[in-house]
Tab-separated table of C-alpha atoms in Angstrom:
chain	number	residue	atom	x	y	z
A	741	UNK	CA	16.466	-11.115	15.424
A	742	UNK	CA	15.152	-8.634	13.173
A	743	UNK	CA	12.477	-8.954	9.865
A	744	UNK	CA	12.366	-12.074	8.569
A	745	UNK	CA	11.139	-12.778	4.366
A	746	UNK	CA	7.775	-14.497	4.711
A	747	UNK	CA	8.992	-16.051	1.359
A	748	UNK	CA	12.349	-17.761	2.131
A	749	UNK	CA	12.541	-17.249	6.232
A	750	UNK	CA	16.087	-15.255	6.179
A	751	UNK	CA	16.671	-12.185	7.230
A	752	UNK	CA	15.557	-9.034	5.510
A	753	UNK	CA	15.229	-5.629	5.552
A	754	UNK	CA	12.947	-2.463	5.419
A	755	UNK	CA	12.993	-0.872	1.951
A	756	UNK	CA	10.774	1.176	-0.971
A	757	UNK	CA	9.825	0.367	-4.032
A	758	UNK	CA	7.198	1.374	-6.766
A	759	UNK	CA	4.290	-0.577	-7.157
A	760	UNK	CA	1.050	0.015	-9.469
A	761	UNK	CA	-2.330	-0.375	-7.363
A	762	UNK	CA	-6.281	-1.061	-9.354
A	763	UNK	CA	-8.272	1.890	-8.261
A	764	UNK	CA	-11.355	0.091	-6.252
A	765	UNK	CA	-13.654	1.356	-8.950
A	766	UNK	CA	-11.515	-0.561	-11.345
A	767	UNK	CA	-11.270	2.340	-13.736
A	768	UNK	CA	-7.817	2.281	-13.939
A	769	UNK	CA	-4.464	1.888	-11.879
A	770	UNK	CA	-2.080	4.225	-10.409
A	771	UNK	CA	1.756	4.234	-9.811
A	772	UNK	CA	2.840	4.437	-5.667
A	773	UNK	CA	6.443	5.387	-5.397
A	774	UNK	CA	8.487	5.150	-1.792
A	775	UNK	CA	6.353	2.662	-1.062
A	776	UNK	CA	7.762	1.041	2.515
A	777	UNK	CA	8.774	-2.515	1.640
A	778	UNK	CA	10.356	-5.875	3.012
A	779	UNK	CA	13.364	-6.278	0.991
A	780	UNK	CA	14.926	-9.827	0.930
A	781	UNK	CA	18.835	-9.794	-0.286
A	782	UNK	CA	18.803	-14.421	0.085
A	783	UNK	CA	15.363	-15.043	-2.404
A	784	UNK	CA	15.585	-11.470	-4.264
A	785	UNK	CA	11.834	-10.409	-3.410
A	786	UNK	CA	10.655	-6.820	-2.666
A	787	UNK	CA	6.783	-7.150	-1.168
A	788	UNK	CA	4.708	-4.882	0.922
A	789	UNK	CA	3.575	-6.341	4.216
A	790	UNK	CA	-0.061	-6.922	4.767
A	791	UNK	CA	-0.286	-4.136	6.957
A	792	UNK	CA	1.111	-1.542	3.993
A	793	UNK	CA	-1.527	-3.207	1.497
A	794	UNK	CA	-4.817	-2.984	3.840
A	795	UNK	CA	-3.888	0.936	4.395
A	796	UNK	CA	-3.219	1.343	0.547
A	797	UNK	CA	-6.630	0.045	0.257
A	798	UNK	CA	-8.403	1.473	2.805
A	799	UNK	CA	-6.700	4.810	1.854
A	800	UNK	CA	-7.774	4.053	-1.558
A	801	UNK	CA	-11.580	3.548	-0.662
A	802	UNK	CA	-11.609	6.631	1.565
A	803	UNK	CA	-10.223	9.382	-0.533
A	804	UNK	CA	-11.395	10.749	-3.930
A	805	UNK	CA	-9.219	8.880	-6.153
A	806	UNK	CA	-10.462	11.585	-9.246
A	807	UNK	CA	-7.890	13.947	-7.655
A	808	UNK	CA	-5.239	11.611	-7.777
A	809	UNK	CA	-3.104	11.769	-11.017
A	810	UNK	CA	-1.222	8.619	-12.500
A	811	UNK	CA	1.888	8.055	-10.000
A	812	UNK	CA	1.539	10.078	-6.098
A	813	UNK	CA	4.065	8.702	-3.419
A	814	UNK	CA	2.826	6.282	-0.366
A	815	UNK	CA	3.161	9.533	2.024
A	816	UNK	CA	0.988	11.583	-0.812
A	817	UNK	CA	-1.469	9.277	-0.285
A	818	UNK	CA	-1.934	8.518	3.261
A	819	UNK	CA	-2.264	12.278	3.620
A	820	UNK	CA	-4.823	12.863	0.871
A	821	UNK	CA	-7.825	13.994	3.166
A	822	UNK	CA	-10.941	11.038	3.626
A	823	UNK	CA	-14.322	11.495	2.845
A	824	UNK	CA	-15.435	9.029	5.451
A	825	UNK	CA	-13.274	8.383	9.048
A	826	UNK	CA	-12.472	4.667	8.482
A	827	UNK	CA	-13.372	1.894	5.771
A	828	UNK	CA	-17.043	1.030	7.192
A	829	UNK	CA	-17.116	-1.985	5.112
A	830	UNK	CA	-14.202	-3.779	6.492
A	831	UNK	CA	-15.585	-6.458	8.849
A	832	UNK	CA	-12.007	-7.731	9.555
């Protein structure tokens, strides 16, 4: 069986969308195109996994976010170089 909608339990599929992410500064938010996606056809939803969101955030933490404009693509951003190795603060 393959990807199952955490929302509605039917089958789904792997997709992109666009989503808009808070800077964690909070100064202001971005746009993240081709952003990789569960798509569910049954319920209608389009929602990142938790995976995707913890490495937009850690991503987010690690980089300078000044350099980023207002919309940069998924693989933009997970190849924007770090300023530290990992997210030292995560105690997950």
């Amino acid at each position: 069986m393959g990807l199952l909608c955490e929302w509605c339990g039917q089958e789904a599929e792997k997709g992109e969308n666009t989503v808009y992410w808070e800077l964690p500064d909070g100064t202001r938010a971005i746009q993240i195109t081709e952003t990789p996606a569960v798509v569910c056809e049954e319920c209608k939803m389009v929602y990142q996994t938790d995976e995707v969101t913890k490495e937009i955030e850690d991503q987010l933490f690690l980089i300078d976010t000044k350099k980023i404009g207002t919309s940069i693509s998924y693989k933009e951003l997970m190849t924007l170089p770090r300023l530290l190795k990992r997210n030292y603060f995560d105690f997950s």
